[in-house]
Coordinates of C-alpha atoms and ligand atoms in Angstrom, one line a residue:
X1 CA 0.0 0.0 0.0
X2 CA 2.0 3.0 -1.2
X3 CA -0.3 5.5 0.5
X4 CA 0.2 4.1 3.9
X5 CA 2.1 6.3 6.4
X6 CA 5.2 4.4 7.1
X7 CA 6.8 4.9 10.5
X8 CA 10.1 5.8 8.8
X9 CA 8.5 9.0 7.5
X10 CA 7.9 10.2 11.0
X11 CA 10.0 13.1 12.3
X12 CA 12.0 12.2 15.4
X13 CA 10.4 13.4 18.6
X14 CA 11.6 16.7 19.9
X15 CA 13.4 16.7 23.3
X16 CA 11.0 16.1 26.1
X17 CA 9.6 19.1 27.9
X18 CA 9.7 21.3 24.9
X19 CA 6.6 23.3 24.3
X20 CA 4.8 22.4 21.1
X21 CA 6.4 24.2 18.2
X22 CA 3.7 25.7 16.2
X23 CA 4.0 26.1 12.5
X24 CA 6.1 23.0 12.4
X25 CA 4.8 20.3 10.2
X26 CA 6.3 17.5 12.2
X27 CA 4.4 15.8 15.0
X28 CA 4.1 17.2 18.5
X29 CA 6.5 15.8 21.0
X30 CA 5.1 13.1 23.2
X31 CA 5.2 15.2 26.3
X32 CA 3.5 18.1 24.6
X33 CA 0.8 15.8 23.4
X34 CA 0.5 14.3 26.9
X35 CA 0.0 17.7 28.5
X36 CA -2.8 18.5 26.0
X37 CA -4.3 15.1 26.8
X38 CA -4.1 15.8 30.5
X39 CA -6.1 19.0 30.0
X40 CA -8.8 17.1 28.2
X41 CA -8.8 14.2 30.6
X42 CA -9.1 16.5 33.6
X43 CA -12.4 17.8 32.2
X44 CA -13.6 14.3 31.4
X45 CA -12.9 13.1 34.9
X46 CA -15.2 15.8 36.2
X47 CA -17.9 15.0 33.7
X48 CA -20.8 13.2 35.4
X49 CA -20.8 10.7 32.5
X50 CA -17.3 9.6 33.3
X51 CA -17.3 6.4 35.3
X52 CA -14.6 4.2 36.8
X53 CA -16.4 0.9 37.3
X54 CA -13.8 -1.4 38.8
X55 CA -15.4 -4.6 37.3
X56 CA -15.6 -3.3 33.8
X57 CA -12.2 -1.6 34.3
X58 CA -10.6 -5.0 35.1
X59 CA -12.4 -6.5 32.1
X60 CA -11.1 -3.8 29.7
X61 CA -7.6 -4.1 31.2
X62 CA -7.7 -7.8 30.6
X63 CA -8.0 -7.0 26.9
X64 CA -5.9 -3.8 26.8
X65 CA -2.8 -5.2 28.5
X66 CA -2.3 -8.0 26.0
X67 CA -2.7 -5.5 23.2
X68 CA -0.1 -3.2 24.7
X69 CA 2.3 -6.2 25.1
X70 CA 1.8 -7.2 21.5
X71 CA 2.2 -3.6 20.2
X72 CA 5.5 -3.4 22.3
X73 CA 6.8 -6.7 20.9
X74 CA 6.0 -5.6 17.3
X75 CA 7.8 -2.4 17.8
X76 CA 4.7 -0.3 17.4
X77 CA 5.0 1.0 20.9
X78 CA 8.4 2.5 21.8
X79 CA 9.7 3.2 25.3
X80 CA 9.3 6.9 24.9
X81 CA 5.6 6.8 24.2
X82 CA 5.1 4.1 26.7
X83 CA 6.5 6.1 29.6
X84 CA 5.3 9.6 28.5
X85 CA 1.7 8.7 27.7
X86 CA -1.1 8.0 30.2
X87 CA -2.5 4.8 28.7
X88 CA -5.8 5.3 30.5
X89 CA -8.9 3.6 29.1
X90 CA -11.7 5.7 30.3
X91 CA -15.3 4.5 30.7
X92 CA -18.1 6.7 29.5
X93 CA -21.7 6.3 30.7
X94 CA -23.3 6.5 27.3
X95 CA -25.5 3.9 25.6
X96 CA -24.3 4.8 22.1
X97 CA -21.7 2.6 20.4
X98 CA -18.4 4.5 20.4
X99 CA -14.7 4.4 21.3
X100 CA -12.2 7.2 20.7
X101 CA -8.5 8.0 21.1
X102 CA -7.4 11.3 22.6
X103 CA -4.1 13.0 22.7
X104 CA -1.5 11.7 25.2
X105 CA -2.7 8.1 25.4
X106 CA -6.1 8.6 26.8
X107 CA -8.8 6.4 25.3
X108 CA -12.6 6.4 25.8
X109 CA -15.0 3.5 25.6
X110 CA -18.8 4.0 25.8
X111 CA -20.9 1.6 27.8
X112 CA -22.9 1.1 24.6
X113 CA -19.9 -0.5 22.8
X114 CA -19.3 -3.1 25.5
X115 CA -23.0 -3.9 25.5
X116 CA -23.2 -4.2 21.7
X117 CA -20.2 -6.4 20.9
X118 CA -20.8 -10.2 21.0
X119 CA -17.3 -11.2 22.1
X120 CA -14.2 -9.8 23.8
X121 CA -12.4 -10.4 20.4
X122 CA -14.7 -7.8 18.8
X123 CA -14.0 -5.4 21.6
X124 CA -10.3 -6.1 21.2
X125 CA -10.5 -5.2 17.5
X126 CA -11.9 -1.8 18.3
X127 CA -9.3 -1.2 21.1
X128 CA -6.5 -2.4 18.8
X129 CA -7.6 0.0 16.1
X130 CA -7.8 3.0 18.6
X131 CA -4.4 2.0 20.2
X132 CA -2.9 2.1 16.7
X133 CA -4.2 5.7 16.1
X134 CA -2.1 6.6 19.3
X135 CA 1.0 4.5 18.6
X136 CA 1.2 5.7 15.0
X137 CA 1.0 9.3 16.2
X138 CA -2.1 10.0 14.1
X139 CA -3.4 12.5 16.7
X140 CA -0.2 14.5 16.9
X141 CA 0.0 14.7 13.2
X142 CA -3.6 16.0 12.9
X143 CA -2.9 18.5 15.6
X144 CA 0.3 19.8 14.2
X145 CA -1.3 20.1 10.8
X146 CA -3.4 22.8 12.2
X147 CA -0.6 25.3 12.0
X148 CA -2.4 28.5 13.0
X149 CA -4.3 26.9 15.8
X150 CA -2.9 26.8 19.3
X151 CA -2.8 23.3 20.7
X152 CA -4.9 24.4 23.7
X153 CA -7.6 25.7 21.4
X154 CA -7.4 22.3 19.6
X155 CA -7.9 20.7 23.0
X156 CA -11.0 22.8 23.6
X157 CA -12.4 21.9 20.2
X158 CA -11.9 18.2 20.9
X159 CA -13.8 18.6 24.2
X160 CA -16.6 20.4 22.2
X161 CA -16.6 17.6 19.7
X162 CA -16.9 15.0 22.6
X163 CA -19.9 16.9 23.9
X164 CA -21.3 16.9 20.4
X165 CA -21.0 13.2 20.2
X166 CA -23.0 12.9 23.4
X167 CA -25.7 15.5 22.6
X168 CA -25.7 16.5 18.9
X169 CA -28.5 19.0 19.2
X170 CA -27.0 20.9 22.1
X171 CA -23.5 21.0 20.5
X172 CA -24.8 22.1 17.1
X173 CA -26.3 25.1 18.8
X174 CA -23.0 25.9 20.6
X175 CA -20.6 25.2 17.8
X176 CA -21.3 27.2 14.7
X177 CA -19.7 28.1 11.4
X178 CA -16.0 27.7 10.9
X179 CA -15.5 26.2 14.4
X180 CA -17.7 23.2 13.6
X181 CA -15.7 22.5 10.4
X182 CA -12.5 22.9 12.5
X183 CA -13.7 20.3 14.9
X184 CA -14.5 17.9 12.0
X185 CA -11.0 18.5 10.7
X186 CA -9.5 17.7 14.2
X187 CA -11.3 14.5 14.8
X188 CA -11.5 13.1 11.3
X189 CA -8.5 10.9 10.7
X190 CA -7.6 10.6 7.1
X191 CA -8.7 7.5 5.1
X192 CA -5.1 6.4 5.0
X193 CA -4.9 6.7 8.8
X194 CA -8.0 4.6 9.2
X195 CA -6.7 2.0 6.9
X196 CA -3.4 2.0 8.8
X197 CA -5.2 1.6 12.1
X198 CA -7.2 -1.3 10.6
X199 CA -4.1 -3.0 9.2
X200 CA -1.7 -2.5 12.2
X201 CA -4.5 -3.0 14.7
X202 CA -5.4 -6.4 13.0
X203 CA -1.8 -7.5 13.5
X204 CA -1.7 -6.3 17.1
X205 CA -4.9 -8.1 18.1
X206 CA -3.8 -11.3 16.3
X207 CA -0.4 -11.2 18.0
X208 CA -2.1 -10.6 21.4
X209 CA -3.9 -13.9 20.9
X210 CA -7.4 -12.7 20.1
X211 CA -9.6 -14.4 17.5
X212 CA -9.1 -12.5 14.2
X213 CA -12.7 -13.1 13.4
X214 CA -13.4 -10.5 16.0
X215 CA -12.4 -7.9 13.5
X216 CA -14.8 -9.2 10.9
X217 CA -17.5 -9.5 13.5
X218 CA -17.2 -5.9 14.5
X219 CA -17.3 -4.8 10.8
X220 CA -20.5 -6.9 10.3
X221 CA -22.1 -5.1 13.2
X222 CA -21.1 -1.7 11.9
X223 CA -22.3 -2.7 8.4
X224 CA -25.7 -3.7 9.8
X225 CA -26.0 -0.5 11.7
X226 CA -25.1 1.5 8.6
X227 CA -27.8 -0.3 6.6
X228 CA -30.3 0.6 9.2
X229 CA -29.0 4.1 9.1
X230 CA -28.6 3.9 12.8
X231 CA -26.1 6.8 13.1
X232 CA -27.6 8.2 16.3
X233 CA -26.7 5.1 18.4
X234 CA -23.5 4.4 16.4
X235 CA -21.4 7.5 16.6
X236 CA -18.4 5.2 15.9
X237 CA -19.8 4.9 12.4
X238 CA -19.7 8.6 11.9
X239 CA -16.0 8.8 12.8
X240 CA -15.3 5.5 11.1
X241 CA -17.3 5.4 7.8
X242 CA -17.3 1.9 6.4
X243 CA -15.9 2.4 3.0
X244 CA -16.0 -0.6 0.6
X245 CA -12.2 -0.6 0.6
X246 CA -12.0 -0.9 4.4
X247 CA -14.3 -3.9 4.3
X248 CA -12.6 -5.5 1.3
X249 CA -9.2 -5.1 3.1
X250 CA -10.4 -6.7 6.3
X251 CA -11.9 -9.6 4.4
X252 CA -8.8 -10.0 2.3
X253 CA -6.6 -10.0 5.4
X254 CA -8.6 -12.8 7.0
X255 CA -8.3 -14.9 3.8
X256 CA -4.7 -14.2 3.2
X257 CA -3.5 -14.9 6.7
X258 CA -2.5 -18.5 6.6
X259 CA -2.5 -18.6 10.4
X260 CA -6.1 -17.8 10.7
X261 CA -7.3 -20.2 13.4
X262 CA -10.8 -21.7 13.1
X263 CA -13.2 -19.9 15.4
X264 CA -12.3 -21.6 18.7
X265 CA -14.8 -24.0 20.3
X266 CA -12.8 -24.9 23.4
X267 CA -14.0 -24.8 26.9
X268 CA -11.9 -21.8 27.5
X269 CA -13.6 -20.0 24.6
X270 CA -17.0 -20.9 26.1
X271 CA -16.0 -19.4 29.5
X272 CA -14.8 -16.3 27.8
X273 CA -18.1 -15.9 26.0
X274 CA -20.0 -16.3 29.3
X275 CA -17.8 -13.7 31.0
X276 CA -18.4 -11.4 28.1
X277 CA -22.1 -11.9 28.3
X278 CA -22.1 -10.9 32.0
X279 CA -19.9 -7.8 31.3
X280 CA -22.0 -6.8 28.4
X281 CA -25.1 -7.0 30.6
X282 CA -23.3 -4.9 33.3
X283 CA -22.4 -2.3 30.7
X284 CA -26.1 -2.2 29.6
X285 CA -27.2 -1.4 33.1
X286 CA -24.4 1.1 33.9
X287 CA -25.1 2.8 30.6
X288 CA -28.1 4.3 32.5
X289 CA -31.0 3.1 30.4
X290 CA -33.5 4.5 33.0
X291 CA -36.4 2.7 34.6
X292 CA -38.0 1.8 31.3
X293 CA -34.7 0.3 30.1
X294 CA -34.1 -1.6 33.4
X295 CA -37.5 -3.2 33.7
X296 CA -37.3 -5.4 30.6
X297 CA -34.0 -6.8 31.9
X298 CA -35.6 -7.8 35.1
X299 CA -38.6 -9.4 33.3
X300 CA -36.4 -11.3 31.0
X301 CA -34.4 -12.7 33.9
X302 CA -37.5 -13.7 35.8
X303 CA -38.8 -15.5 32.7
X304 CA -35.8 -17.8 32.6
X305 CA -37.0 -21.3 33.5
X306 CA -35.6 -22.7 36.8
X307 CA -33.0 -25.5 36.1
X308 CA -33.7 -28.9 37.6
X309 CA -30.3 -28.7 39.3
X310 CA -29.0 -25.4 40.7
X311 CA -25.5 -26.0 39.6
X312 CA -26.4 -27.0 36.0
X313 CA -24.2 -24.9 33.7
X314 CA -25.7 -21.8 32.1
X315 CA -25.4 -20.8 28.5
X316 CA -23.5 -17.5 28.0
X317 CA -26.8 -15.9 27.1
X318 CA -28.6 -17.0 30.2
X319 CA -25.7 -16.0 32.4
X320 CA -25.9 -12.5 30.9
X321 CA -29.6 -12.3 31.4
X322 CA -29.3 -13.3 35.1
X323 CA -26.4 -10.9 35.7
X324 CA -28.2 -8.0 34.0
X325 CA -31.5 -8.8 35.6
X326 CA -30.0 -9.0 39.1
X327 CA -28.2 -5.7 38.7
X328 CA -31.2 -4.0 37.1
X329 CA -33.5 -5.3 40.0
X330 CA -31.0 -3.8 42.5
X331 CA -31.1 -0.4 40.6
X332 CA -34.9 -0.6 40.8
X333 CA -34.5 -1.2 44.6
X334 CA -36.1 -4.7 44.4
X335 CA -33.3 -6.1 46.6
X336 CA -35.0 -9.4 47.3
X337 CA -35.4 -10.2 43.6
X338 CA -31.9 -9.0 42.9
X339 CA -30.6 -11.4 45.6
X340 CA -32.5 -14.3 44.3
X341 CA -31.3 -13.8 40.7
X342 CA -27.7 -13.3 41.8
X343 CA -28.0 -16.4 43.9
X344 CA -29.1 -18.5 40.9
X345 CA -26.1 -17.1 38.9
X346 CA -23.8 -17.8 41.8
X347 CA -24.9 -21.4 42.1
X348 CA -24.7 -22.1 38.4
X349 CA -21.2 -20.5 38.0
X350 CA -19.7 -22.0 41.2
X351 CA -17.9 -24.9 39.5
X352 CA -15.9 -22.6 37.1
X353 CA -13.6 -20.1 38.9
X354 CA -13.4 -17.6 36.1
X355 CA -17.2 -17.4 36.2
X356 CA -17.7 -17.7 39.9
X357 CA -15.6 -14.6 40.7
X358 CA -17.7 -12.1 38.8
X359 CA -20.9 -13.8 40.2
X360 CA -19.5 -13.6 43.7
X361 CA -18.6 -10.0 43.4
X362 CA -22.0 -9.2 42.0
X363 CA -23.7 -10.9 45.0
X364 CA -21.6 -8.8 47.4
X365 CA -22.2 -5.6 45.5
X366 CA -25.9 -6.2 45.6
X367 CA -25.9 -6.8 49.4
X368 CA -24.0 -3.5 49.8
X369 CA -26.5 -1.7 47.6
X370 CA -29.3 -3.1 49.7
X371 CA -27.7 -1.3 52.7
X372 CA -26.3 -4.5 54.2
X373 CA -23.9 -3.7 57.0
X374 CA -23.9 -7.0 58.9
X375 CA -22.5 -10.4 58.0
X376 CA -21.5 -9.4 54.5
X377 CA -19.8 -12.4 52.8
X378 CA -16.0 -12.3 52.3
X379 CA -14.7 -12.7 48.8
X380 CA -12.6 -15.8 48.3
X381 CA -10.0 -13.9 46.2
X382 CA -9.2 -10.2 46.4
X383 CA -6.3 -10.2 44.0
X384 CA -8.1 -8.2 41.3
X385 CA -8.7 -4.5 41.7
X386 CA -12.4 -4.9 41.5
X387 CA -12.4 -7.5 44.3
X388 CA -10.0 -5.5 46.5
X389 CA -12.1 -2.3 46.2
X390 CA -15.4 -4.2 46.7
X391 CA -14.1 -6.1 49.7
X392 CA -12.8 -2.8 51.2
X393 CA -16.2 -1.2 50.7
X394 CA -17.9 -4.1 52.4
X395 CA -15.4 -4.1 55.3
X396 CA -15.8 -0.3 55.7
X397 CA -19.6 -0.7 55.8
X398 CA -19.3 -3.3 58.5
X399 CA -16.5 -1.4 60.4
X400 CA -14.5 -4.7 60.2
X401 CA -10.7 -5.0 60.1
X402 CA -10.2 -1.3 59.4
X403 CA -6.4 -1.5 59.8
X404 CA -6.2 -4.3 57.4
X405 CA -8.3 -2.4 54.9
X406 CA -6.2 0.7 55.1
X407 CA -3.0 -1.4 54.9
X408 CA -4.2 -3.2 51.8
X409 CA -5.4 0.0 50.1
X410 CA -2.2 1.8 51.1
X411 CA -0.2 -1.0 49.5
X412 CA -2.4 -0.7 46.3
X413 CA -2.1 3.0 45.8
X414 CA 1.7 2.9 46.3
X415 CA 1.7 0.7 43.2
X416 CA -1.2 2.5 41.5
X417 CA -0.9 6.1 42.5
X418 CA -3.4 7.2 39.8
X419 CA -6.2 5.2 41.3
X420 CA -8.6 7.9 42.5
X421 CA -11.2 5.4 43.6
X422 CA -8.7 3.5 45.8
X423 CA -7.5 6.8 47.3
X424 CA -11.1 7.8 48.1
X425 CA -11.7 4.5 49.9
X426 CA -8.4 4.9 51.8
X427 CA -9.6 8.4 52.9
X428 CA -12.8 6.8 54.3
X429 CA -10.8 4.0 56.0
X430 CA -8.5 6.5 57.7
X431 CA -11.5 8.7 58.6
X432 CA -13.2 5.8 60.3
X433 CA -10.1 5.2 62.3
X434 CA -10.0 8.8 63.4
X435 CA -6.8 9.5 61.5
X436 CA -7.9 12.9 60.2
X437 CA -4.6 14.0 58.6
X438 CA -4.1 10.8 56.7
X439 CA -7.8 10.9 55.6
X440 CA -7.4 14.5 54.2
X441 CA -4.2 13.6 52.5
X442 CA -5.7 10.5 50.8
X443 CA -8.6 12.7 49.7
X444 CA -6.2 15.2 48.3
X445 CA -4.3 12.4 46.4
X446 CA -7.5 11.3 44.9
X447 CA -7.9 14.8 43.4
X448 CA -4.3 14.7 42.1
X449 CA -5.1 11.4 40.5
X450 CA -7.9 13.0 38.6
X451 CA -5.7 15.9 37.6
X452 CA -7.8 18.4 39.7
X453 CA -4.8 20.2 41.2
X454 CA -6.9 23.1 42.5
X455 CA -9.1 20.9 44.6
X456 CA -6.0 19.0 45.8
X457 CA -4.3 22.2 46.9
X458 CA -7.5 23.1 48.9
X459 CA -7.3 19.7 50.7
X460 CA -3.6 20.0 51.5
X461 CA -4.2 23.5 52.9
X462 CA -7.0 22.1 55.0
X463 CA -4.6 19.5 56.3
X464 CA -2.1 22.2 57.1
X465 CA -4.8 24.0 59.0
X466 CA -5.5 20.9 61.0
X467 CA -1.8 20.6 61.9
X468 CA -1.5 24.3 63.0
X469 CA -4.6 24.0 65.2
X470 CA -3.2 20.9 66.8
X471 CA -6.3 18.8 66.0
X472 CA -4.2 16.2 64.2
X473 CA -6.4 13.3 65.5
X474 CA -4.9 9.9 65.3
X475 CA -1.5 10.6 63.9
X476 CA 0.1 10.6 67.3
X477 CA 3.9 10.0 67.2
X478 CA 3.8 10.0 63.4
X479 CA 2.3 13.5 63.2
X480 CA 5.6 15.1 62.5
X481 CA 6.3 12.7 59.6
X482 CA 2.7 13.2 58.3
X483 CA 3.0 17.0 58.5
X484 CA 6.2 17.0 56.5
X485 CA 4.7 14.7 53.8
X486 CA 1.8 17.1 53.6
X487 CA 4.0 20.2 53.3
X488 CA 6.1 18.5 50.5
X489 CA 3.0 17.5 48.6
X490 CA 1.4 20.9 49.0
X491 CA 4.6 22.6 47.5
X492 CA 4.6 20.1 44.6
X493 CA 1.0 20.8 43.8
X494 CA 1.6 24.6 44.0
X495 CA 4.4 24.1 41.6
X496 CA 2.2 22.1 39.2
X497 CA -0.5 24.8 39.3
X498 CA 2.1 27.5 38.6
X499 CA 3.4 25.6 35.6
X500 CA -0.1 25.1 34.3
X501 CA -0.9 28.8 34.6
X502 CA 2.3 29.7 32.8
X503 CA 1.6 27.3 30.1
X504 CA -1.9 28.7 29.5
X505 CA -0.5 32.2 29.3
X506 CA 2.2 31.1 26.8
X507 CA -0.3 29.4 24.7
X508 CA -2.9 32.1 24.7
Ligands
ZN601 ZN1 -10.2 5.1 13.5

């Protein structure tokens, strides 16, 4: 393909820390692109439609990490991009089918996409495609093409376009004339870029061990939607028009690749399908379908015939129906029904560990939602993030083993300092133990994790006020150490805020 953008054509990245050089046709440096991405991400983190569901987060990471590994092994992902970029797959509470890549290694996945795909391989094909837009520096090339535009303005336009994808009517009113065209230019990758994302993404997902048919399956879904002219619920189709050449290329790739494995029919594949059905059902409920959308899920689950034996294996479809029905019933505050549906799911999935874990987590989550504070069950395994956070919430609700909870969470955040949810739970855990300073500091760190430095500075100042007033409850002999950590962090955040203000001035 002579029109493909080869990586050899890319200009070398500028030294890190350099501000984006405008009027330069080469791509933005990785760190400049990251800073623009951070600006966009900090707005998304504050958007009520942003969500960090630990269960779906683990599911997405289980697909994302193998893709990253494969991209690294293929040489698509170099060490510089890997360390400079955020690599954050953000979840968006939106029922439409969409995924997008943003500057700096931020990606977004709508709940509607997870709910719509039939297999994790289909989801992997979309993520591999978006990952490729990032690793091939398509975004930085689009941004640096806009010579007269300041990168921050570009960031603002992308945010506007994101809002547009969520609410077309509102955004059309807000964005008019030349700006709307500019947004289109910003977000529309060229046809060559799309084909490159398909081609490289296909290789990445295959190398990562996903079923190549996932790519074709996703294309079939998009094709069906485009025939139905279903653009409203398929924004992905607007940003990724299905040209006949894209379709032909994917089909050709499947036929040409001698290694194409037959669609797997192993037990492992069956388990993966069942897990996916449960996760898709979860995404459907978390997408916020409203009462009218939740009720049919409950009715469908209630209509499932009771098996003769409780532990009889479920089809993937039935597992999804029970999972979605239980969660929907809980959202509708029918806690007894939720418990009974989750109980059926738990009994049927017990023999297979990969299925039992999500069912067990669901059962505990539903007990918590029902307001349970006594005798909440303990999860058998808390090695996953979802299980650790859920178990911590349950223990906090019961006031059980608080020291162990804060110890486990402290350990987690020291390895995952950008985990805002874990920092929040840690703040609660310290608060319940009367350790005021540590609680405020953990709260501050959760704001830092979401790039809200202003709010973080307010928290650190509050902590300094507590120290000055001598009300440093709980810190005891450690109060001196705690106070010095807080002072250091407060200074670091002040510095970040100063840099941010300076950058904005320079780019205005
Ligand atoms: Zn694309």
